[in-house]
Amino acid sequence: RKSQIRLKRLRDSNLVIIDDLMFMAMDQKEANLFFHLINDLYNSASIILTSNKGPSDWGELLGDPAITTAVLDRIVHRAEVIQLSGDSYRMKNRTSIFEEESVQN
């Protein structure tokens, strides 16, 4: 019941922000549910999506080329793609911890 209420709230939103998509691989069921969410939002909401993986990596992480194609088709159809490069802003002032000694296996 709680998950249905949350899903309705997402579907009724004007803006959905999905942060760190593809951080971890999805199983078949998760990928299918993700496709349905994107499909539901496609014509009704704006989506802001962040990922540290490029679209060419999504097939492996979603585990299904057909679902990957369908998701990307809907996401990039009317998208403004902003690609950032460089170090993470979270690490900007933390580089000194990596300059000390590296861990050797």
PDB file of C-alpha atoms in Angstrom:
ATOM      1  CA  ARG A   1       0.000   0.000   0.000  1.00  0.00           C
ATOM      2  CA  LYS A   2       2.757   2.450   0.939  1.00  0.00           C
ATOM      3  CA  SER A   3       4.646   1.762  -2.287  1.00  0.00           C
ATOM      4  CA  GLN A   4       1.485   2.416  -4.331  1.00  0.00           C
ATOM      5  CA  ILE A   5       1.037   5.783  -2.616  1.00  0.00           C
ATOM      6  CA  ARG A   6       4.665   6.699  -3.331  1.00  0.00           C
ATOM      7  CA  LEU A   7       4.347   5.625  -6.961  1.00  0.00           C
ATOM      8  CA  LYS A   8       1.184   7.707  -7.387  1.00  0.00           C
ATOM      9  CA  ARG A   9       2.983  10.681  -5.879  1.00  0.00           C
ATOM     10  CA  LEU A  10       5.839  10.261  -8.376  1.00  0.00           C
ATOM     11  CA  ARG A  11       3.444   9.892 -11.306  1.00  0.00           C
ATOM     12  CA  ASP A  12       1.562  13.033 -10.266  1.00  0.00           C
ATOM     13  CA  SER A  13       4.743  15.114  -9.937  1.00  0.00           C
ATOM     14  CA  ASN A  14       5.725  17.867 -12.337  1.00  0.00           C
ATOM     15  CA  LEU A  15       9.425  17.213 -11.744  1.00  0.00           C
ATOM     16  CA  VAL A  16      11.204  14.001 -10.767  1.00  0.00           C
ATOM     17  CA  ILE A  17      14.898  14.031  -9.901  1.00  0.00           C
ATOM     18  CA  ILE A  18      16.758  10.738 -10.156  1.00  0.00           C
ATOM     19  CA  ASP A  19      20.247  11.092  -8.708  1.00  0.00           C
ATOM     20  CA  ASP A  20      23.118   8.673  -9.320  1.00  0.00           C
ATOM     21  CA  LEU A  21      21.292   6.413 -11.741  1.00  0.00           C
ATOM     22  CA  MET A  22      23.318   3.357 -12.726  1.00  0.00           C
ATOM     23  CA  PHE A  23      25.419   3.513  -9.585  1.00  0.00           C
ATOM     24  CA  MET A  24      24.573  -0.164  -9.230  1.00  0.00           C
ATOM     25  CA  ALA A  25      23.316  -2.662 -11.792  1.00  0.00           C
ATOM     26  CA  MET A  26      19.608  -3.454 -11.830  1.00  0.00           C
ATOM     27  CA  ASP A  27      18.141  -6.902 -12.047  1.00  0.00           C
ATOM     28  CA  GLN A  28      15.513  -7.690 -14.716  1.00  0.00           C
ATOM     29  CA  LYS A  29      12.574  -6.827 -12.454  1.00  0.00           C
ATOM     30  CA  GLU A  30      14.102  -3.501 -11.362  1.00  0.00           C
ATOM     31  CA  ALA A  31      14.941  -2.567 -14.958  1.00  0.00           C
ATOM     32  CA  ASN A  32      11.384  -3.356 -16.022  1.00  0.00           C
ATOM     33  CA  LEU A  33       9.929  -1.258 -13.194  1.00  0.00           C
ATOM     34  CA  PHE A  34      12.306   1.587 -14.055  1.00  0.00           C
ATOM     35  CA  PHE A  35      11.168   1.486 -17.688  1.00  0.00           C
ATOM     36  CA  HIS A  36       7.527   1.682 -16.606  1.00  0.00           C
ATOM     37  CA  LEU A  37       8.272   4.659 -14.359  1.00  0.00           C
ATOM     38  CA  ILE A  38      10.086   6.516 -17.163  1.00  0.00           C
ATOM     39  CA  ASN A  39       7.305   5.627 -19.593  1.00  0.00           C
ATOM     40  CA  ASP A  40       4.655   6.928 -17.168  1.00  0.00           C
ATOM     41  CA  LEU A  41       6.563  10.198 -16.687  1.00  0.00           C
ATOM     42  CA  TYR A  42       7.470  10.612 -20.364  1.00  0.00           C
ATOM     43  CA  ASN A  43       4.715  13.029 -21.386  1.00  0.00           C
ATOM     44  CA  SER A  44       3.661  14.293 -17.987  1.00  0.00           C
ATOM     45  CA  ALA A  45       6.738  15.352 -16.006  1.00  0.00           C
ATOM     46  CA  SER A  46      10.179  16.818 -16.357  1.00  0.00           C
ATOM     47  CA  ILE A  47      12.998  14.511 -15.330  1.00  0.00           C
ATOM     48  CA  ILE A  48      16.419  15.506 -14.054  1.00  0.00           C
ATOM     49  CA  LEU A  49      18.703  12.524 -14.107  1.00  0.00           C
ATOM     50  CA  THR A  50      22.318  12.238 -12.987  1.00  0.00           C
ATOM     51  CA  SER A  51      24.609   9.315 -13.657  1.00  0.00           C
ATOM     52  CA  ASN A  52      28.305   8.638 -13.577  1.00  0.00           C
ATOM     53  CA  LYS A  53      27.831   6.218 -16.489  1.00  0.00           C
ATOM     54  CA  GLY A  54      27.346   7.131 -20.122  1.00  0.00           C
ATOM     55  CA  PRO A  55      24.434   5.720 -22.129  1.00  0.00           C
ATOM     56  CA  SER A  56      26.774   3.203 -23.772  1.00  0.00           C
ATOM     57  CA  ASP A  57      27.232   1.582 -20.330  1.00  0.00           C
ATOM     58  CA  TRP A  58      23.540   1.401 -19.498  1.00  0.00           C
ATOM     59  CA  GLY A  59      22.865  -1.802 -21.422  1.00  0.00           C
ATOM     60  CA  GLU A  60      25.148  -3.761 -19.170  1.00  0.00           C
ATOM     61  CA  LEU A  61      23.745  -2.155 -16.035  1.00  0.00           C
ATOM     62  CA  LEU A  62      20.101  -2.598 -17.029  1.00  0.00           C
ATOM     63  CA  GLY A  63      20.810  -6.101 -18.289  1.00  0.00           C
ATOM     64  CA  ASP A  64      18.431  -5.925 -21.247  1.00  0.00           C
ATOM     65  CA  PRO A  65      19.192  -4.186 -24.563  1.00  0.00           C
ATOM     66  CA  ALA A  66      15.489  -3.722 -25.413  1.00  0.00           C
ATOM     67  CA  ILE A  67      14.674  -2.055 -22.095  1.00  0.00           C
ATOM     68  CA  THR A  68      17.826   0.069 -22.337  1.00  0.00           C
ATOM     69  CA  THR A  69      16.872   1.285 -25.814  1.00  0.00           C
ATOM     70  CA  ALA A  70      13.311   2.057 -24.730  1.00  0.00           C
ATOM     71  CA  VAL A  71      14.426   3.955 -21.614  1.00  0.00           C
ATOM     72  CA  LEU A  72      17.064   5.971 -23.489  1.00  0.00           C
ATOM     73  CA  ASP A  73      14.613   6.715 -26.303  1.00  0.00           C
ATOM     74  CA  ARG A  74      12.213   8.336 -23.849  1.00  0.00           C
ATOM     75  CA  ILE A  75      14.878  10.088 -21.793  1.00  0.00           C
ATOM     76  CA  VAL A  76      16.819  11.706 -24.639  1.00  0.00           C
ATOM     77  CA  HIS A  77      13.875  12.484 -26.943  1.00  0.00           C
ATOM     78  CA  ARG A  78      13.327  15.976 -25.550  1.00  0.00           C
ATOM     79  CA  ALA A  79      16.389  16.238 -23.383  1.00  0.00           C
ATOM     80  CA  GLU A  80      19.028  18.796 -22.668  1.00  0.00           C
ATOM     81  CA  VAL A  81      22.145  16.722 -22.042  1.00  0.00           C
ATOM     82  CA  ILE A  82      24.808  18.329 -19.884  1.00  0.00           C
ATOM     83  CA  GLN A  83      28.011  16.360 -19.648  1.00  0.00           C
ATOM     84  CA  LEU A  84      30.411  17.289 -16.875  1.00  0.00           C
ATOM     85  CA  SER A  85      33.988  16.161 -16.737  1.00  0.00           C
ATOM     86  CA  GLY A  86      36.665  16.386 -14.132  1.00  0.00           C
ATOM     87  CA  ASP A  87      36.848  15.473 -10.512  1.00  0.00           C
ATOM     88  CA  SER A  88      33.856  15.245  -8.246  1.00  0.00           C
ATOM     89  CA  TYR A  89      33.024  18.454  -6.418  1.00  0.00           C
ATOM     90  CA  ARG A  90      32.875  16.339  -3.266  1.00  0.00           C
ATOM     91  CA  MET A  91      36.565  15.565  -3.646  1.00  0.00           C
ATOM     92  CA  LYS A  92      37.667  19.079  -4.618  1.00  0.00           C
ATOM     93  CA  ASN A  93      39.202  19.924  -1.240  1.00  0.00           C
ATOM     94  CA  ARG A  94      40.079  16.354  -0.317  1.00  0.00           C
ATOM     95  CA  THR A  95      42.796  15.572  -2.857  1.00  0.00           C
ATOM     96  CA  SER A  96      45.500  15.705  -0.201  1.00  0.00           C
ATOM     97  CA  ILE A  97      44.368  12.394   1.286  1.00  0.00           C
ATOM     98  CA  PHE A  98      45.138  10.688  -2.032  1.00  0.00           C
ATOM     99  CA  GLU A  99      48.522  12.337  -2.503  1.00  0.00           C
ATOM    100  CA  GLU A 100      50.003  10.826   0.646  1.00  0.00           C
ATOM    101  CA  GLU A 101      50.569   7.119   0.104  1.00  0.00           C
ATOM    102  CA  SER A 102      48.576   4.835  -2.090  1.00  0.00           C
ATOM    103  CA  VAL A 103      47.422   1.535  -0.721  1.00  0.00           C
ATOM    104  CA  GLN A 104      49.302  -1.388  -2.243  1.00  0.00           C
ATOM    105  CA  ASN A 105      47.828  -4.874  -2.490  1.00  0.00           C
TER     106      ASN A 105
END
